[in-house]
Coordinates of C-alpha atoms and ligand atoms in Angstrom, one line a residue:
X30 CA 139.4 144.0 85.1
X31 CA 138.5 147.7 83.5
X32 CA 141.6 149.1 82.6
X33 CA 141.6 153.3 82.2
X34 CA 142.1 153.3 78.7
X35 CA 142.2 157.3 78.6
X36 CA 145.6 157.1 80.2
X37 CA 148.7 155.8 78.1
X38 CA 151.8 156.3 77.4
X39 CA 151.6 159.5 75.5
X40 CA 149.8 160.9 78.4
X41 CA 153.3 160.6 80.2
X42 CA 154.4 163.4 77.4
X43 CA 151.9 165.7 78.2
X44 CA 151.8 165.7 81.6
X45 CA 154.9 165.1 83.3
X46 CA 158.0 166.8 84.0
X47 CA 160.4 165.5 81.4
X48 CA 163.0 163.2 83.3
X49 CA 162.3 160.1 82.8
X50 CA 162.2 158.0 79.0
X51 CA 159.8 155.3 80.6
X52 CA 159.1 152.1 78.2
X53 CA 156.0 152.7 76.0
X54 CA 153.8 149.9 77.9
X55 CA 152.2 150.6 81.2
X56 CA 152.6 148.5 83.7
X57 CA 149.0 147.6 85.7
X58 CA 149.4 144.5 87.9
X59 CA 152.2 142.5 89.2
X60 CA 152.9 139.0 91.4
X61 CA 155.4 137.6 92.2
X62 CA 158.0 138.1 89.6
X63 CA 155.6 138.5 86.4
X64 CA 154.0 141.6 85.8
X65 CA 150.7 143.0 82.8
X66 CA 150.7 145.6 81.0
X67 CA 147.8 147.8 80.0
X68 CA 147.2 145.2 77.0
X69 CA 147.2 141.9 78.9
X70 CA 151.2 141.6 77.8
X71 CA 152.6 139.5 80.3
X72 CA 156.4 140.3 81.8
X73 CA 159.1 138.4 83.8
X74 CA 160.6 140.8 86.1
X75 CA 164.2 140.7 86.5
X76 CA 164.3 144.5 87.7
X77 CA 162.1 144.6 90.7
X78 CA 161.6 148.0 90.5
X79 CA 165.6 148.7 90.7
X80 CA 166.8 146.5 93.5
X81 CA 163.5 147.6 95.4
X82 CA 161.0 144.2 95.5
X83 CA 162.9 141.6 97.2
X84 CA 160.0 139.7 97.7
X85 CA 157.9 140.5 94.4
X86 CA 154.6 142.2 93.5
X87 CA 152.3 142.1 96.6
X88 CA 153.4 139.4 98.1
X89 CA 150.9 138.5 100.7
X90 CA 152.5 139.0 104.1
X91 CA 153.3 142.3 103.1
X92 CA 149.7 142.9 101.5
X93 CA 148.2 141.9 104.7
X94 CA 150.4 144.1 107.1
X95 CA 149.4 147.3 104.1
X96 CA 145.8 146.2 105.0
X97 CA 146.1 145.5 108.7
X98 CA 148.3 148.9 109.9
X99 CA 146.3 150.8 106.9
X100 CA 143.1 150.4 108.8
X101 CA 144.6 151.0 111.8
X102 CA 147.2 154.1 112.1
X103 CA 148.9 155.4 109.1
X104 CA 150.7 158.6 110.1
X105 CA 151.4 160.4 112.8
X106 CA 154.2 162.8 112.7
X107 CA 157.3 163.1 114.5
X108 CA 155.7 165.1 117.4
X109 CA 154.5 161.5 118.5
X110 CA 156.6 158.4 118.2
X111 CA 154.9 155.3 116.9
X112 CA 155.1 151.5 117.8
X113 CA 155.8 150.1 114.1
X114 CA 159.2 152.9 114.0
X115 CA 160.3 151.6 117.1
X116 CA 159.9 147.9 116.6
X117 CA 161.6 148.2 113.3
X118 CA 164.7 150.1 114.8
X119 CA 165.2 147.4 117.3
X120 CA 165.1 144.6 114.0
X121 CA 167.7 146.8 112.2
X122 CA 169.9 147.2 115.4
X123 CA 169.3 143.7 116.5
X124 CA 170.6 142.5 112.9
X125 CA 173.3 144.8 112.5
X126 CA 176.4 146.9 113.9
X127 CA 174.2 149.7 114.7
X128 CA 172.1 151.2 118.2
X129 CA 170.8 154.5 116.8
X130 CA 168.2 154.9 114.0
X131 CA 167.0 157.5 111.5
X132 CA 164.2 156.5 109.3
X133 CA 163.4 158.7 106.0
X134 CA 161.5 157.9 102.8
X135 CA 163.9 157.6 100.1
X136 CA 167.8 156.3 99.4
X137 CA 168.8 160.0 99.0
X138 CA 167.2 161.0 102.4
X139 CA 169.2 158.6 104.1
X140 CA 172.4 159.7 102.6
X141 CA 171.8 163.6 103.1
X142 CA 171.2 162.5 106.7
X143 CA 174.4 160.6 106.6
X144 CA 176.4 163.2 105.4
X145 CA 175.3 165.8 107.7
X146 CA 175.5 163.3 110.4
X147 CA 179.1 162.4 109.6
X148 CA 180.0 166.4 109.3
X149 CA 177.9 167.5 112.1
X150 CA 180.0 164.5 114.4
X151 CA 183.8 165.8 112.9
X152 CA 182.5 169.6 113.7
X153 CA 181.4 168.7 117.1
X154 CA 184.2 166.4 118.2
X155 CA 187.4 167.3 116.5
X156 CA 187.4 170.5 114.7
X157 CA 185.3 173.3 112.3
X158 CA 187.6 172.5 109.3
X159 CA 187.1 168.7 109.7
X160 CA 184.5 168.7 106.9
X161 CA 186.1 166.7 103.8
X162 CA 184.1 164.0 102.1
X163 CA 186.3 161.5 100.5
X164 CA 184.2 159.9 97.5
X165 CA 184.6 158.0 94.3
X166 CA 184.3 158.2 90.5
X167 CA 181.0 156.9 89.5
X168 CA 179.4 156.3 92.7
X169 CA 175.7 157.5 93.0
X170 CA 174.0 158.1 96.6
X171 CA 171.0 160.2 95.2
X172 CA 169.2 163.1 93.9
X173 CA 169.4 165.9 96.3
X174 CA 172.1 168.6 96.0
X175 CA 173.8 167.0 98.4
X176 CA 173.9 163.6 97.5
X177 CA 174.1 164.3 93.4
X178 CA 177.7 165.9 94.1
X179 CA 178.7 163.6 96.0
X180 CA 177.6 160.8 94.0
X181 CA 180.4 160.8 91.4
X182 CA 179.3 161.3 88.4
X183 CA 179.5 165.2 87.3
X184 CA 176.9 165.1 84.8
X185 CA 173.7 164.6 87.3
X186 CA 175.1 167.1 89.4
X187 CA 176.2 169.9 86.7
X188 CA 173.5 172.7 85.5
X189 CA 172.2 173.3 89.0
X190 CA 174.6 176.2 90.0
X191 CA 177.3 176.6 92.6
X192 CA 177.4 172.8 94.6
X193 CA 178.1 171.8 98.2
X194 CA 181.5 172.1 98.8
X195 CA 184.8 170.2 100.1
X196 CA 183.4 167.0 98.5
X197 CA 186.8 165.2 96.5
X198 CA 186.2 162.1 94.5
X199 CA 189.0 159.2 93.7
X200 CA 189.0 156.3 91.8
X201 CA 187.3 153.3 93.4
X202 CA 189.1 150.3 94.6
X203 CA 192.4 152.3 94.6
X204 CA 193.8 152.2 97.9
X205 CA 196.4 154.4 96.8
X206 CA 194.4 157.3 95.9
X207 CA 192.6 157.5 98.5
X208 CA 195.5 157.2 101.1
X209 CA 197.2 160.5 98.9
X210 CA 193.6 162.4 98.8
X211 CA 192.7 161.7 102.7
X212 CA 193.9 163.7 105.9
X213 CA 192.8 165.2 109.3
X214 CA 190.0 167.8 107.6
X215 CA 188.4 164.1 106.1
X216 CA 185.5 163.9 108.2
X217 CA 184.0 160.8 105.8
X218 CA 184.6 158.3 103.1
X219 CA 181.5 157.4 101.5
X220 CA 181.4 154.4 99.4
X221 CA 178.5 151.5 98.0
X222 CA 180.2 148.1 99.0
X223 CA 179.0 147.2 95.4
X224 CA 179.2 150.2 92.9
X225 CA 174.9 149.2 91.7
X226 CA 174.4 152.3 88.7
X227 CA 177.9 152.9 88.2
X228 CA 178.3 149.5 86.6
X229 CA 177.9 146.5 89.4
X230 CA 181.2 146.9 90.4
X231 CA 182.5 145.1 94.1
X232 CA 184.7 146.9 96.4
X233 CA 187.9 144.3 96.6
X234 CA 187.9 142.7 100.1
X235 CA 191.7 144.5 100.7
X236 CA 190.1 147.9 99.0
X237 CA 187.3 148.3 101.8
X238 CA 190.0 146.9 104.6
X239 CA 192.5 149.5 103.8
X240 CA 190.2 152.5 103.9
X241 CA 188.6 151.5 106.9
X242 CA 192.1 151.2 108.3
X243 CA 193.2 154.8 106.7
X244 CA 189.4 156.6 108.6
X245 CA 190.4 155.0 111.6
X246 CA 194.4 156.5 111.4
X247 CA 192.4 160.2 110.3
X248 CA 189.3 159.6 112.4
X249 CA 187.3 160.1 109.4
X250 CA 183.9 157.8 109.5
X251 CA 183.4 155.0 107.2
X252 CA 180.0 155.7 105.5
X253 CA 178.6 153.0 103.6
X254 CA 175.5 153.5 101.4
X255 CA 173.7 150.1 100.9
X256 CA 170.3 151.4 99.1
X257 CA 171.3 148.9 96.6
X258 CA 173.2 146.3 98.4
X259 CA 171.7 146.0 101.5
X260 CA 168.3 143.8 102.5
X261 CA 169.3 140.4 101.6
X262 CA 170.5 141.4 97.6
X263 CA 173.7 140.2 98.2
X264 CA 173.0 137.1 100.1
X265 CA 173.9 138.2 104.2
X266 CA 171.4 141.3 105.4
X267 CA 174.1 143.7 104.8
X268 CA 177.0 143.4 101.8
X269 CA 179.4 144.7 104.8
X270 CA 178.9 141.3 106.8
X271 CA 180.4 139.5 104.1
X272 CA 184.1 141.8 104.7
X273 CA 184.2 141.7 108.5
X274 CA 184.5 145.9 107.6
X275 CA 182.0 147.7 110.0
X276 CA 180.8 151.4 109.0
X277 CA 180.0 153.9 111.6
X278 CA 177.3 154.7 109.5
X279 CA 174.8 152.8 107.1
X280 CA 172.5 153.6 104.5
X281 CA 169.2 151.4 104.0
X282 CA 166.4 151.8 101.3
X283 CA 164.7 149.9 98.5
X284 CA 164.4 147.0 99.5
X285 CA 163.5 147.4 103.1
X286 CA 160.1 148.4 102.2
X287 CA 159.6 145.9 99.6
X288 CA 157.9 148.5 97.4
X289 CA 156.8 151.1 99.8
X290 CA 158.7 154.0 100.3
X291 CA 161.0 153.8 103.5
X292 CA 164.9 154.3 104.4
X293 CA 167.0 154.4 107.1
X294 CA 170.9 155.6 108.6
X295 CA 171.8 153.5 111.3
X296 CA 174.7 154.5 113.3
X297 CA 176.1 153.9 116.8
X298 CA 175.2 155.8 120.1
X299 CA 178.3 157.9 120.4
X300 CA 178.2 159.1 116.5
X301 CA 174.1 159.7 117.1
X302 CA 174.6 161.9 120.4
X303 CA 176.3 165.0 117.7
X304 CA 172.4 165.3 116.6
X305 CA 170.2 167.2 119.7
X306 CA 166.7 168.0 118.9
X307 CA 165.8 169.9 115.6
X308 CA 169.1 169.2 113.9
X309 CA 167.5 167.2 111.2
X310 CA 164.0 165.7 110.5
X311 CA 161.3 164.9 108.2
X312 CA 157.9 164.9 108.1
X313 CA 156.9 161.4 106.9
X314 CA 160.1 159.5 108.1
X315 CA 159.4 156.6 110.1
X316 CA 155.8 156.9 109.5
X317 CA 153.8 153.8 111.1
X318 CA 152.6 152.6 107.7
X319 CA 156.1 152.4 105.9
X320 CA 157.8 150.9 109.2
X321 CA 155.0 147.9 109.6
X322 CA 155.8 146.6 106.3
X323 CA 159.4 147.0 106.6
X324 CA 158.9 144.7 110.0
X325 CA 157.2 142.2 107.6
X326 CA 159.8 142.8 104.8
X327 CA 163.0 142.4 107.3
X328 CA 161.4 139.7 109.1
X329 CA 161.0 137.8 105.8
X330 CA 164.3 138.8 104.2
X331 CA 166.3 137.7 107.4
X332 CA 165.9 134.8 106.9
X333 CA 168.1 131.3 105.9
X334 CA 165.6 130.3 103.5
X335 CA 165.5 133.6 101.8
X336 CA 169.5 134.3 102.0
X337 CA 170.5 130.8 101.1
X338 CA 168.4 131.2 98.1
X339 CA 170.0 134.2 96.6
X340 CA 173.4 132.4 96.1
X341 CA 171.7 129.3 94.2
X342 CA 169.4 132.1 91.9
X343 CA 173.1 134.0 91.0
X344 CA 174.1 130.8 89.7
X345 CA 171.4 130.1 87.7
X346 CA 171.6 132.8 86.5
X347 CA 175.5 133.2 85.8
X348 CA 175.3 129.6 83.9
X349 CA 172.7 130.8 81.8
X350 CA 174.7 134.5 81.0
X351 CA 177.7 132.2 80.7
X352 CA 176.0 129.6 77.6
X353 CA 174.3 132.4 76.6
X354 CA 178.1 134.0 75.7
X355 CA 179.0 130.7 74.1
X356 CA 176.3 131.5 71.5
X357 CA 176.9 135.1 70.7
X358 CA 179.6 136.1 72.3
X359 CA 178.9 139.8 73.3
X360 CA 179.8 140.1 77.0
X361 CA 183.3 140.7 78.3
X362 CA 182.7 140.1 81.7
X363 CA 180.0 139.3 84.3
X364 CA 180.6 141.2 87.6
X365 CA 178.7 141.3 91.2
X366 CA 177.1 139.3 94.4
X367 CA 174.5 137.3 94.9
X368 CA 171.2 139.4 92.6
X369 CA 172.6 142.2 92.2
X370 CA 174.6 141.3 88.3
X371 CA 176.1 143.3 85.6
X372 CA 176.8 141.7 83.0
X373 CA 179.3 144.0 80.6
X374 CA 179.1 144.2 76.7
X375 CA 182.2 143.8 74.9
X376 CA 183.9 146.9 73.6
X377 CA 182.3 146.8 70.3
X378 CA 178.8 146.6 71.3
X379 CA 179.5 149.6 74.0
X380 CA 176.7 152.5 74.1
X381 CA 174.2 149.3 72.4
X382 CA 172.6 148.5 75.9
X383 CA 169.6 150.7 75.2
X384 CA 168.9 149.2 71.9
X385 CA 168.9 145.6 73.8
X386 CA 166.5 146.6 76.7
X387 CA 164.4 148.0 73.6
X388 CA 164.2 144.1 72.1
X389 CA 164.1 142.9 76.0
X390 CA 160.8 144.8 76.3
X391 CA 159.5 143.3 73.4
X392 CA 160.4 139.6 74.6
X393 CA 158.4 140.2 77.7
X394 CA 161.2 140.7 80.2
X395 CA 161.7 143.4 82.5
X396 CA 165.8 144.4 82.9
X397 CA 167.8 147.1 83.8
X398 CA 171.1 148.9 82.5
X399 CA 174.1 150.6 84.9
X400 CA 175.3 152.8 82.1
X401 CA 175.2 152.0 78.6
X402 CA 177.4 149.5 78.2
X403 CA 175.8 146.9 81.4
X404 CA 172.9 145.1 81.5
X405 CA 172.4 144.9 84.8
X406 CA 169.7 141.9 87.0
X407 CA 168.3 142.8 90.3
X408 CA 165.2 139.9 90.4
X409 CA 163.0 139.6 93.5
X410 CA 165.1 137.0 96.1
X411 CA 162.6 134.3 96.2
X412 CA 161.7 134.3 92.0
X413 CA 160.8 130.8 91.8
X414 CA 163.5 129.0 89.5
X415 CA 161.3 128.4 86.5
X416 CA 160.5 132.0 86.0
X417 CA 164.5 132.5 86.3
X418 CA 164.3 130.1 83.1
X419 CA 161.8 131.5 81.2
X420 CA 163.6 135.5 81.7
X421 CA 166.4 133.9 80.5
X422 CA 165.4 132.4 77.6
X423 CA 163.8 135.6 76.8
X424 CA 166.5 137.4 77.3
X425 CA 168.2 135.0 75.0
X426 CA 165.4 135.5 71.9
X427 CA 166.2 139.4 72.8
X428 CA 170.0 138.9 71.7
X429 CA 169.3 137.1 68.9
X430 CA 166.7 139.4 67.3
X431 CA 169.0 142.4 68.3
X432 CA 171.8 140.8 66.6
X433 CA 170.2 139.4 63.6
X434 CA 167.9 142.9 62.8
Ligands
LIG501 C1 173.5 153.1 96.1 C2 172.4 154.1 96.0 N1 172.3 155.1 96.8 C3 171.3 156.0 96.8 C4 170.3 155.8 95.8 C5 169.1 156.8 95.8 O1 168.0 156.3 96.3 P1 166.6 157.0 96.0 O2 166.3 157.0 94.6 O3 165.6 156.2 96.8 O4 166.7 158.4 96.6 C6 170.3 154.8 94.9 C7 169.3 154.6 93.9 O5 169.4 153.9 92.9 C8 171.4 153.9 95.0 O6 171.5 152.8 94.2

């Protein structure tokens, strides 16, 4: 294959706005879980695109619905509706707690439509000052103005000017706080049922009980943002169907395209009816092409083959993190559900992670961070088990070259 040579990774300098610090190869090909660069180099991929391919590079029932709807009907608007959109809504509400759906393009667009959802519902059915969002320390929900402040982590959100207001943040998994920070004006707690960039971190099964318990008592509405979580990472569709906790609103991303851009809020009728025509929309949400490959993806993903799977791959990959420990020693603790893993340096090696993903790289391994101090797995669900081996073990030569340099 004729690579375009004129492009590399300086080209990235030149050209684009500066908010990124890719890696210095370029990634042109992927399947399954192994990936080329522009030089032939060859890559296990144990980030699928951050939690996004569940199912790999171009896997081929998703190829073949790309080609099938792509010579068929890409885009319509939302002036028409579309048979892909609505098939795909009755999946996610067939699968899940929810009847109404809202599809958008990106994790972000699914929370800012959550958020005005929830404060559009409080305004509507309670009262005008019913428009506190309860969040937490560390969380992240997105880039837009909205969903940066309420995401908690101040430094994405400062340097932008004056920030949407009534938004209070709490530590996560203390019940306490958020019972002393919550009251009638709370319209929302937002939370991810598995803290994914701010360091892989569960909600306790008592945590997400008790604050669905304390919206219910304030008739605040339990938002939960599963862009990370949700699609099968966690082993069940949803991380919420393993706490018998419902939400009255949902968040869905990533994964549900398997690579192509596509979210969703899902929510029940009676929340959905405080949204009449024109109160939200977007141009390219629930476009035919994104919605037939999230059929294919969903109809794939639901599956006991594929869930089943994803407990057996965490423990692969646990016992491996675990001997790996036993050699050097440099983790403190390994924290999360089924692929979605952090695995935490100890407190001398905090602030190293970037120098590991650095000799990662090098080994031929694709792996993410959540912070600088995690090193964090979110594979594809079905990588086959030898290519769980071979990551590993480079992951392994990665520790031992960072260690010994
Ligand atoms: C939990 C969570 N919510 C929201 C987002 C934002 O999604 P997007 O980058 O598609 O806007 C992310 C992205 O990492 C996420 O992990």
């Amino acid at each position: 294959m004729v690579e375009n040579t004129a492009i590399s990774r300086n080209t990235y300098d030149q050209v684009m706005l500066p908010i990124y610090a890719p890696a210095n190869c370029i990634p042109v090909r992927g399947k399954g879980s192994r990936v080329w660069d522009q030089r032939g180099k060859e890559y296990i991929d144990f980030a699928g695109g951050i939690a996004v391919l569940a199912l790999g590079h171009c896997h081929p029932a998703l190829v073949e619905v790309l080609k099938q709807q792509g010579e068929k009907l890409w885009h319509v608007s939302n002036i028409f509706t579309n048979e892909p959109t609505l098939t795909l809504a009755q999946k996610l509400i067939d699968a899940t707690f929810a009847q109404r759906v809202f599809f958008a393009n990106s994790g972000a667009e699914a929370n800012e439509a959550a958020f005005k959802l929830a404060r559009r519902y409080a305004i509507t059915h309670h009262h005008p000052h019913k428009t506190k969002i309860l969040a937490f320390h560390h969380a992240f929900h997105g880039r837009t103005f909205f969903t940066v402040s309420v995401g908690g982590q101040p430094q994405y959100a400062e340097g932008f000017g004056p920030k949407p207001a009534d938004i209070v943040h709490v530590p996560f998994n203390d019940l306490d706080a958020v019972r002393a920070a919550i009251d009638d004006d709370t319209c929302a707690v937002v939370l991810e049922p598995i803290q994914g960039e701010g360091g892989v971190t569960p909600a306790t099964v008592a945590f997400l009980h008790g604050v669905r318990e304390l919206c219910n008592q304030h008739q605040a509405l339990l938002v939960l943002d599963e862009v990370q979580s949700g699609m099968g990472r966690t082993g069940k569709l949803y991380a919420y169907q393993h706490y018998g906790v419902q939400p009255d609103i949902l968040t869905t991303a990533k994964a549900l395209g398997g690579g192509f851009p596509i979210s969703a809020m899902l929510t029940t009728d009676s929340i959905a009816m405080a949204m009449e025509t024109g109160a939200h929309g977007t141009t390219y949400g629930g476009n035919p092409l994104a919605c037939a490959i999230g059929c294919a993806a969903l109809d794939i993903i639901n599956t006991p083959e594929v869930l089943e799977g994803v407990e057996k791959r965490h423990d692969m990959i646990l016992h491996a993190l675990e001997k790996m420990n036993q050699k050097y020693g440099i983790f403190c603790e390994f924290r999360g559900k089924g692929l979605l893993i952090g695995a935490e340096l100890k407190v001398e090696y905090h602030g190293k992670v970037r120098e590991i993903l650095q000799q990662v790289v090098d080994q031929g391994l694709m792996l993410l961070s959540a912070g600088d101090s995690i090193l964090r797995f979110t594979p594809s669900l079905i990588i086959p088990e030898d290519e769980i081996a071979e990551g590993m073990a480079r992951l392994d030569r990665a520790i031992s070259r960072w260690l010994n340099k």
